[in-house]
Amino acid sequence: MLSEEALIVAAAFGACGLLVLGVLELLWPTRPRRARRERPHATVPSALAAVPPGPEPRAFVEPAVTVALAPVAVPAPMMARAGRVHRTSALTRHQLEYGHSPYVRRASVLPGAGEAAAAMGAKSVVERCFALHQARRDAEVVVLGMAALQGLDGAVRPDDPQTTAALWSVIALARQALGEDAEARAALESAIAAATPADRPTYQRQLAALADGVAGGLLAEADRHSGPQSEERLAAIQSAVTWLRGGVAAMPADGRLADLAASAEAMLWSAYERTVMAFVQRQDFRAARRLLREALADPRFPAARVEAFRELFSGTFSGEIGQLTAQAIRSVQDAREVDALAALQRAESLMGTLSDEALSPKRREEVDRRLWWGYSKLGERRVASGEYEAALEPLFHAFGYDVGPERHQETRALLVRALDGIADTRALDIREQADAGDHEAAIVHCDRLWALLRSATEQGLTPDDVAAASTKVQRLFESLGR
């Protein structure tokens, strides 16, 4: 135990000794320091400053044209040395004019420097845009390239087709990098239109490659959709087919692209059919018909599918008519007469747009029975409530359907009851007018009642059906002196 304490004390004395030596060295150094001589730093002009290398170019469509960059003579950097001090006046050093404000500079000593720079920029606009694209400054590429093509901000517009087409090609690369695929395609179409016949295939290949890449992404997006019958999947396949057709039009000799376009079109027609069936199941018949019209209007729609798609088209009408008649029946049962009548009229108008071949005879008979039932029940409710005038319209609609003699007779009886009720109601009003001394008005209303009975016979009722009502009108005429 004593040996460890002695060791600690010895180490403490050693540390104190080293501390004292260090302090003495700072106060009285053993060797004098020599002043370090500052070396002048080399000053590199800002225009010649080294630019860090740009990032690796992205894997987009390779540029359509390779423009040879003109060699530029760059002076070798000189060793910086201390320059001599020139004792010049402040006016000369700061380019100021005598007798004027010190904030007004003199004119440049190099007249025409701006025009020379603009000319140099016009000659190298393609190279500059491509360098910006490699540096991933694609928004600047679009601004600079479009300004040159349109001659904006003093830019010199390219006057030869090769430079114009090359500039459009670089703009297309920038647009594609920005995710603006449609604008990239438009730029390449402009490049193809501006290019010489010798250069045109290059840009056509670039357009085909762009179409291939975009269509591949769209087809992959279509596969990611959960439901094969979703409208989003159909829209993605439609866009892919549009791109592939454009690519094939640009490069008809590309067999692989043509096979991909044919495969995508086959997917498109199947997607149309599945999406239409999904709409029909959801009873969205109008959306189903819209898609069917789009498919059938496509000039490349396969002839083998035309008949099936036309049957689907007719089936949407049949399904919607059934939906409307069911809705009308529910509305009648719930005493919602306005909704019932609107549904029945919509179903009837759809029936009028269909050809005889659109619905099978059995299906048409079923629809007729539903429409008859809806109109007949609506008229019956109105007759029972004493609304004889309002009951005529739905009853005459029901009377026009061929639903068998028994149902036809039911409607006929309801019409006779409605006409008798109208005759009784109007007869009271006519007699009141006659008693009040308004003889002419009474005769006018009596004539209208007689015209109503005559129109009923024109719509299918027999004279015997309206005999009772006609007798009442004749008695009115006799009481009025007619």
Coordinates of C-alpha atoms in Angstrom, one line a residue:
M1 CA 0.0 0.0 0.0
L2 CA 2.9 2.4 0.8
S3 CA 4.7 1.6 -2.4
E4 CA 1.6 2.7 -4.5
E5 CA 1.4 6.0 -2.7
A6 CA 5.1 6.7 -3.3
L7 CA 4.7 6.0 -6.9
I8 CA 1.8 8.4 -7.2
V9 CA 3.8 11.1 -5.5
A10 CA 6.8 10.6 -7.8
A11 CA 4.6 10.9 -10.9
A12 CA 3.1 14.1 -9.6
F13 CA 6.5 15.6 -9.1
G14 CA 7.5 14.6 -12.6
A15 CA 4.5 16.3 -14.1
C16 CA 5.2 19.5 -12.2
G17 CA 8.7 19.5 -13.5
L18 CA 7.6 19.2 -17.1
L19 CA 5.1 22.0 -16.6
V20 CA 7.8 24.3 -15.3
L21 CA 10.1 23.5 -18.2
G22 CA 7.3 24.4 -20.7
V23 CA 6.6 27.7 -19.1
L24 CA 10.3 28.6 -19.1
E25 CA 10.5 27.7 -22.8
L26 CA 7.7 30.1 -23.6
L27 CA 9.2 32.9 -21.6
W28 CA 12.9 32.4 -22.7
P29 CA 13.1 30.3 -25.9
T30 CA 16.3 28.5 -26.5
R31 CA 16.4 29.4 -30.2
P32 CA 15.1 32.7 -31.8
R33 CA 12.2 32.3 -34.3
R34 CA 12.8 33.3 -37.9
A35 CA 10.0 35.3 -39.6
R36 CA 8.2 33.3 -42.2
R37 CA 8.2 34.9 -45.6
E38 CA 4.7 35.1 -47.1
R39 CA 4.6 33.8 -50.7
P40 CA 2.4 35.7 -53.0
H41 CA -0.7 33.8 -54.0
A42 CA -1.3 33.2 -57.7
T43 CA -4.4 35.1 -58.9
V44 CA -6.5 33.2 -61.5
P45 CA -8.8 35.3 -63.6
S46 CA -12.4 34.6 -63.0
A47 CA -13.0 33.8 -66.6
L48 CA -10.4 31.0 -66.5
A49 CA -11.5 29.5 -63.1
A50 CA -11.7 25.8 -63.2
V51 CA -15.3 24.5 -63.5
P52 CA -16.0 21.3 -61.6
P53 CA -16.9 18.5 -63.9
G54 CA -20.6 18.0 -64.4
P55 CA -22.5 14.9 -63.3
E56 CA -22.7 11.9 -65.5
P57 CA -25.4 12.3 -68.2
R58 CA -28.6 10.5 -67.6
A59 CA -29.8 7.5 -69.5
F60 CA -32.2 9.3 -71.8
V61 CA -32.5 9.0 -75.5
E62 CA -29.1 9.6 -77.0
P63 CA -28.7 12.9 -78.8
A64 CA -29.8 12.9 -82.3
V65 CA -26.9 14.9 -83.7
T66 CA -23.3 15.3 -82.6
V67 CA -22.1 18.8 -83.1
A68 CA -18.3 19.3 -83.4
L69 CA -17.3 21.9 -80.9
A70 CA -15.0 24.5 -82.4
P71 CA -11.6 24.7 -80.6
V72 CA -11.2 27.7 -78.4
A73 CA -7.7 29.1 -77.7
V74 CA -7.3 29.3 -74.0
P75 CA -4.1 31.1 -72.8
A76 CA -1.9 29.2 -70.4
P77 CA -2.1 30.4 -66.9
M78 CA 0.9 32.6 -66.0
M79 CA 2.7 32.5 -62.8
A80 CA 1.4 35.3 -60.6
R81 CA 3.9 37.8 -59.6
A82 CA 3.8 41.1 -57.8
G83 CA 2.8 43.8 -60.2
R84 CA 4.2 47.2 -60.2
V85 CA 2.2 50.0 -58.7
H86 CA 1.1 52.5 -61.3
R87 CA 0.5 55.9 -59.9
T88 CA -2.6 56.9 -61.9
S89 CA -5.4 59.2 -60.9
A90 CA -8.6 57.9 -59.4
L91 CA -10.4 59.1 -62.5
T92 CA -8.4 56.7 -64.7
R93 CA -8.5 53.8 -62.3
H94 CA -12.3 53.9 -61.9
Q95 CA -13.1 55.0 -65.5
L96 CA -14.8 58.2 -64.4
E97 CA -15.4 61.4 -66.4
Y98 CA -14.1 64.7 -65.1
G99 CA -16.8 67.1 -63.9
H100 CA -19.5 64.4 -63.7
S101 CA -20.9 62.3 -60.8
P102 CA -18.5 59.7 -59.6
Y103 CA -21.3 57.1 -60.0
V104 CA -21.4 57.5 -63.8
R105 CA -18.9 55.4 -65.7
R106 CA -17.3 56.1 -69.0
A107 CA -18.2 54.2 -72.1
S108 CA -16.6 50.8 -72.6
V109 CA -13.2 50.9 -74.2
L110 CA -14.2 47.9 -76.3
P111 CA -17.0 49.0 -78.6
G112 CA -18.8 46.1 -80.3
A113 CA -17.9 43.6 -77.6
G114 CA -21.6 42.8 -76.9
E115 CA -22.3 42.1 -80.6
A116 CA -19.3 39.8 -80.8
A117 CA -20.5 37.9 -77.7
A118 CA -24.0 37.6 -79.1
A119 CA -22.6 36.2 -82.4
M120 CA -20.4 33.8 -80.6
G121 CA -23.4 32.6 -78.5
A122 CA -25.5 32.2 -81.6
K123 CA -22.9 30.0 -83.2
S124 CA -22.6 27.8 -80.1
V125 CA -26.2 27.7 -78.9
V126 CA -26.6 24.0 -79.6
E127 CA -23.4 23.2 -77.7
R128 CA -24.3 25.4 -74.8
C129 CA -27.8 23.8 -74.6
F130 CA -26.4 20.3 -74.7
A131 CA -23.8 21.2 -72.0
L132 CA -26.6 22.5 -69.8
H133 CA -28.6 19.3 -70.4
Q134 CA -25.6 17.2 -69.3
A135 CA -25.4 19.4 -66.2
R136 CA -29.1 18.7 -65.5
R137 CA -30.1 22.3 -66.0
D138 CA -32.9 21.3 -68.3
A139 CA -35.2 24.2 -67.5
E140 CA -32.4 26.6 -68.7
V141 CA -32.0 24.5 -71.9
V142 CA -35.7 25.1 -72.8
V143 CA -35.5 28.8 -72.1
L144 CA -32.3 29.3 -74.0
G145 CA -33.2 27.1 -76.9
M146 CA -36.7 28.5 -77.4
A147 CA -35.3 32.1 -77.2
A148 CA -32.8 31.2 -80.0
L149 CA -35.4 29.6 -82.1
Q150 CA -37.8 32.5 -81.8
G151 CA -35.1 35.2 -81.9
L152 CA -36.0 36.6 -78.5
D153 CA -33.9 38.9 -76.3
G154 CA -31.5 39.7 -79.1
A155 CA -30.6 36.0 -79.8
V156 CA -29.6 35.1 -83.3
R157 CA -32.0 32.6 -84.8
P158 CA -30.4 29.6 -86.5
D159 CA -30.6 30.1 -90.3
D160 CA -29.6 26.6 -91.4
P161 CA -31.8 23.5 -91.1
Q162 CA -29.1 21.3 -89.5
T163 CA -28.6 23.7 -86.5
T164 CA -32.4 24.2 -86.2
A165 CA -33.1 20.5 -86.1
A166 CA -30.3 19.9 -83.7
L167 CA -31.5 22.6 -81.3
W168 CA -35.0 21.1 -81.4
S169 CA -33.5 17.7 -80.6
V170 CA -31.6 19.0 -77.5
I171 CA -34.8 20.8 -76.4
A172 CA -36.6 17.4 -76.7
L173 CA -34.0 15.8 -74.4
A174 CA -34.5 18.6 -71.8
R175 CA -38.3 18.3 -72.0
Q176 CA -38.0 14.5 -71.5
A177 CA -35.7 15.0 -68.5
L178 CA -38.3 17.4 -67.0
G179 CA -41.0 14.8 -67.4
E180 CA -42.8 16.7 -70.2
D181 CA -43.1 13.8 -72.7
A182 CA -45.8 15.4 -74.8
E183 CA -43.7 18.5 -75.3
A184 CA -40.7 16.4 -76.0
R185 CA -42.6 14.6 -78.8
A186 CA -43.7 18.0 -80.2
A187 CA -40.1 19.2 -80.2
L188 CA -38.9 16.1 -82.1
E189 CA -41.7 16.5 -84.6
S190 CA -40.4 20.0 -85.2
A191 CA -36.9 18.6 -85.6
I192 CA -38.1 16.1 -88.1
A193 CA -39.9 18.8 -90.0
A194 CA -36.9 21.2 -90.0
A195 CA -34.2 18.6 -90.8
T196 CA -32.6 17.9 -94.1
P197 CA -33.5 14.6 -95.8
A198 CA -30.1 13.2 -94.8
D199 CA -30.6 14.0 -91.1
R200 CA -34.3 13.2 -90.8
P201 CA -33.9 9.5 -90.1
T202 CA -31.8 10.4 -87.0
Y203 CA -34.6 12.4 -85.4
Q204 CA -37.1 9.8 -86.5
R205 CA -35.2 7.2 -84.6
Q206 CA -35.0 9.5 -81.6
L207 CA -38.8 9.9 -81.7
A208 CA -39.3 6.1 -82.0
A209 CA -37.0 5.6 -79.0
L210 CA -38.9 8.2 -77.0
A211 CA -42.2 6.6 -77.8
D212 CA -40.9 3.2 -76.9
G213 CA -39.7 4.4 -73.5
V214 CA -42.9 6.3 -72.6
A215 CA -45.2 3.5 -73.8
G216 CA -43.2 1.0 -71.7
G217 CA -43.8 3.1 -68.6
L218 CA -47.5 3.5 -69.3
L219 CA -47.9 -0.3 -69.8
A220 CA -46.1 -0.9 -66.6
E221 CA -48.4 1.6 -64.9
A222 CA -51.4 -0.2 -66.3
D223 CA -50.2 -3.5 -64.8
R224 CA -49.9 -1.9 -61.4
H225 CA -53.6 -1.1 -61.2
S226 CA -55.5 -3.5 -58.9
G227 CA -58.6 -4.0 -61.0
P228 CA -58.2 -5.2 -64.7
Q229 CA -61.5 -3.5 -65.4
S230 CA -60.6 0.0 -64.0
E231 CA -60.9 3.0 -66.1
E232 CA -57.5 4.2 -65.1
R233 CA -55.9 1.1 -66.5
L234 CA -57.8 1.6 -69.7
A235 CA -56.6 5.2 -69.9
A236 CA -53.0 4.2 -69.4
I237 CA -53.2 1.5 -72.2
Q238 CA -54.9 4.1 -74.5
S239 CA -52.0 6.5 -74.0
A240 CA -49.4 3.8 -74.6
V241 CA -51.1 2.8 -77.8
T242 CA -51.2 6.4 -79.0
W243 CA -47.4 6.7 -78.3
L244 CA -46.6 3.4 -80.0
R245 CA -48.6 4.3 -83.1
G246 CA -46.7 7.6 -83.3
G247 CA -43.4 5.7 -83.0
V248 CA -44.3 3.2 -85.7
A249 CA -45.4 6.1 -88.0
A250 CA -41.9 7.6 -87.4
M251 CA -40.0 4.3 -87.9
P252 CA -42.2 1.9 -89.9
A253 CA -39.2 -0.4 -90.4
D254 CA -38.8 -1.1 -86.7
G255 CA -40.3 -4.5 -86.4
R256 CA -39.9 -4.8 -82.6
L257 CA -41.8 -1.5 -82.1
A258 CA -44.6 -2.6 -84.5
D259 CA -45.0 -5.9 -82.6
L260 CA -45.2 -4.0 -79.3
A261 CA -47.8 -1.7 -80.8
A262 CA -49.9 -4.7 -82.0
S263 CA -49.7 -6.3 -78.5
A264 CA -50.7 -3.1 -76.8
E265 CA -53.7 -2.7 -79.2
A266 CA -54.8 -6.3 -78.3
M267 CA -54.6 -5.3 -74.6
L268 CA -56.6 -2.2 -75.4
W269 CA -59.7 -4.0 -76.9
S270 CA -59.8 -6.4 -74.0
A271 CA -59.5 -3.5 -71.5
Y272 CA -62.4 -1.8 -73.3
E273 CA -64.6 -4.9 -72.9
R274 CA -63.8 -5.5 -69.2
T275 CA -64.3 -1.8 -68.3
V276 CA -67.6 -1.7 -70.2
M277 CA -68.8 -4.9 -68.3
A278 CA -67.8 -3.2 -65.0
F279 CA -69.9 -0.2 -65.9
V280 CA -72.9 -2.3 -66.8
Q281 CA -72.6 -4.2 -63.5
R282 CA -72.6 -0.8 -61.7
Q283 CA -75.6 0.2 -63.9
D284 CA -73.6 3.1 -65.3
F285 CA -75.0 2.5 -68.8
R286 CA -74.2 5.9 -70.2
A287 CA -70.5 5.5 -69.3
A288 CA -70.5 2.1 -70.9
R289 CA -72.0 3.4 -74.1
R290 CA -69.4 6.2 -74.2
L291 CA -66.6 3.7 -74.1
L292 CA -68.3 1.4 -76.7
R293 CA -68.7 4.4 -79.1
E294 CA -65.0 5.2 -78.7
A295 CA -63.9 1.7 -79.4
L296 CA -66.2 1.2 -82.4
A297 CA -65.1 4.6 -83.9
D298 CA -61.5 3.6 -83.9
P299 CA -60.5 2.8 -87.6
R300 CA -58.2 0.0 -86.3
F301 CA -60.8 -1.7 -84.3
P302 CA -60.7 -5.4 -85.2
A303 CA -63.6 -6.6 -87.3
A304 CA -63.8 -9.9 -85.3
R305 CA -65.0 -7.9 -82.3
V306 CA -67.5 -5.6 -83.9
E307 CA -70.5 -7.9 -83.5
A308 CA -69.8 -8.5 -79.8
F309 CA -69.3 -4.8 -79.1
R310 CA -72.6 -4.0 -80.9
E311 CA -74.4 -6.5 -78.8
L312 CA -72.9 -4.9 -75.7
F313 CA -74.1 -1.5 -76.9
S314 CA -77.6 -2.8 -77.4
G315 CA -77.5 -4.4 -74.0
T316 CA -76.7 -1.1 -72.3
F317 CA -80.0 0.3 -73.6
S318 CA -81.9 -2.8 -72.5
G319 CA -80.3 -2.6 -69.0
E320 CA -81.0 1.1 -68.6
I321 CA -84.6 0.6 -69.7
G322 CA -85.0 -2.2 -67.1
Q323 CA -83.4 0.1 -64.5
L324 CA -85.7 2.9 -65.3
T325 CA -88.9 0.8 -65.2
A326 CA -87.9 -0.7 -61.9
Q327 CA -87.3 2.8 -60.6
A328 CA -90.7 3.9 -61.9
I329 CA -92.4 0.9 -60.2
R330 CA -90.7 1.7 -56.9
S331 CA -91.7 5.4 -57.2
V332 CA -95.4 4.5 -57.9
Q333 CA -95.4 2.2 -54.9
D334 CA -94.0 5.0 -52.8
A335 CA -96.5 7.5 -54.2
R336 CA -93.7 9.6 -55.8
E337 CA -95.6 10.2 -59.0
V338 CA -93.4 12.9 -60.5
D339 CA -90.3 10.6 -60.2
A340 CA -92.3 7.7 -61.6
L341 CA -93.5 9.6 -64.6
A342 CA -89.9 11.0 -65.4
A343 CA -88.4 7.5 -65.2
L344 CA -91.1 6.1 -67.5
Q345 CA -90.7 8.9 -70.0
R346 CA -86.9 8.4 -70.1
A347 CA -87.4 4.7 -70.6
E348 CA -89.9 5.3 -73.4
S349 CA -87.5 7.7 -75.2
L350 CA -84.7 5.2 -75.1
M351 CA -87.0 2.6 -76.6
G352 CA -87.7 5.0 -79.4
T353 CA -84.0 5.2 -80.3
L354 CA -83.5 1.5 -80.6
S355 CA -83.9 -0.5 -83.8
D356 CA -86.0 -3.6 -83.9
E357 CA -82.9 -5.8 -83.9
A358 CA -81.5 -4.1 -80.8
L359 CA -83.8 -6.0 -78.4
S360 CA -84.9 -9.6 -78.7
P361 CA -88.7 -10.1 -79.0
K362 CA -88.8 -11.6 -75.5
R363 CA -86.9 -8.7 -74.0
R364 CA -89.0 -6.1 -75.8
E365 CA -92.2 -7.8 -74.5
E366 CA -90.9 -7.7 -71.0
V367 CA -90.0 -4.0 -71.3
D368 CA -93.4 -3.2 -72.7
R369 CA -95.1 -4.9 -69.8
R370 CA -93.1 -2.9 -67.3
L371 CA -93.8 0.4 -69.1
W372 CA -97.5 -0.5 -69.3
W373 CA -97.6 -1.4 -65.6
G374 CA -96.0 1.8 -64.5
Y375 CA -98.2 4.1 -66.6
S376 CA -101.3 2.1 -65.8
K377 CA -100.7 2.2 -62.0
L378 CA -99.9 5.9 -62.1
G379 CA -103.2 6.6 -63.9
E380 CA -105.1 4.3 -61.6
R381 CA -103.8 6.2 -58.6
R382 CA -104.9 9.5 -60.1
V383 CA -108.4 8.2 -61.0
A384 CA -108.8 6.9 -57.5
S385 CA -107.9 10.4 -56.0
G386 CA -110.3 12.2 -58.4
E387 CA -107.5 13.7 -60.6
Y388 CA -109.2 12.7 -63.8
E389 CA -107.6 15.3 -66.1
A390 CA -104.1 14.3 -64.9
A391 CA -104.9 10.6 -65.3
L392 CA -105.4 10.8 -69.0
E393 CA -101.8 11.1 -70.1
P394 CA -100.3 8.1 -68.3
L395 CA -103.4 6.0 -69.1
F396 CA -103.2 6.7 -72.9
H397 CA -99.4 5.9 -72.7
A398 CA -100.3 2.5 -71.2
F399 CA -103.2 2.0 -73.7
G400 CA -100.6 2.2 -76.5
Y401 CA -98.7 -0.9 -75.5
D402 CA -99.5 -4.3 -76.9
V403 CA -99.6 -6.3 -73.6
G404 CA -102.5 -8.7 -74.3
P405 CA -106.3 -8.3 -74.4
E406 CA -106.7 -8.6 -70.6
R407 CA -104.3 -5.9 -69.6
H408 CA -105.6 -3.8 -72.5
Q409 CA -109.1 -4.0 -71.2
E410 CA -108.0 -2.9 -67.7
T411 CA -106.5 0.3 -69.2
R412 CA -109.6 0.8 -71.3
A413 CA -111.9 0.7 -68.2
L414 CA -109.6 3.2 -66.4
L415 CA -109.8 5.6 -69.4
V416 CA -113.6 5.3 -69.5
R417 CA -113.8 6.1 -65.7
A418 CA -111.5 9.1 -66.2
L419 CA -113.5 10.5 -69.1
D420 CA -116.8 10.1 -67.2
G421 CA -115.3 11.9 -64.3
I422 CA -114.1 14.7 -66.5
A423 CA -117.5 15.0 -68.1
D424 CA -119.2 15.2 -64.7
T425 CA -116.8 17.8 -63.3
R426 CA -116.9 20.0 -66.4
A427 CA -120.6 19.8 -66.6
L428 CA -121.0 21.3 -63.2
D429 CA -118.7 24.2 -64.1
I430 CA -120.6 24.8 -67.4
R431 CA -123.9 24.9 -65.7
E432 CA -122.6 27.4 -63.1
Q433 CA -121.4 29.6 -65.9
A434 CA -124.7 29.4 -67.7
D435 CA -126.6 30.2 -64.5
A436 CA -124.3 33.2 -63.9
G437 CA -125.3 34.5 -67.3
D438 CA -122.0 33.8 -69.1
H439 CA -123.7 31.9 -71.9
E440 CA -120.9 32.2 -74.4
A441 CA -118.2 30.9 -72.0
A442 CA -120.4 28.0 -71.2
I443 CA -120.7 27.1 -74.9
V444 CA -116.9 27.4 -75.3
H445 CA -116.2 25.0 -72.5
C446 CA -118.8 22.6 -73.8
D447 CA -117.1 22.6 -77.2
R448 CA -113.8 21.8 -75.5
L449 CA -115.3 18.8 -73.7
W450 CA -116.7 17.5 -76.9
A451 CA -113.3 17.8 -78.6
L452 CA -111.7 15.9 -75.8
L453 CA -114.1 13.0 -76.3
R454 CA -113.5 13.0 -80.0
S455 CA -109.7 12.9 -79.5
A456 CA -110.2 9.9 -77.1
T457 CA -111.8 7.9 -80.0
E458 CA -108.9 8.9 -82.2
Q459 CA -106.5 7.4 -79.7
G460 CA -108.1 4.0 -79.7
L461 CA -111.3 4.1 -77.7
T462 CA -114.5 3.1 -79.4
P463 CA -117.7 5.2 -79.5
D464 CA -119.3 2.8 -77.1
D465 CA -116.5 3.5 -74.6
V466 CA -117.3 7.2 -74.6
A467 CA -121.1 6.8 -75.0
A468 CA -121.9 7.8 -71.5
A469 CA -119.7 10.9 -71.5
S470 CA -121.0 11.9 -74.9
T471 CA -124.6 11.7 -73.7
K472 CA -123.8 14.1 -70.9
V473 CA -122.2 16.6 -73.3
Q474 CA -125.2 16.4 -75.6
R475 CA -127.5 17.2 -72.8
L476 CA -125.3 20.2 -71.9
F477 CA -125.6 21.5 -75.5
E478 CA -129.4 21.1 -75.3
S479 CA -129.6 23.0 -72.1
L480 CA -127.6 25.8 -73.7
G481 CA -129.8 25.9 -76.7
R482 CA -127.4 24.2 -79.2

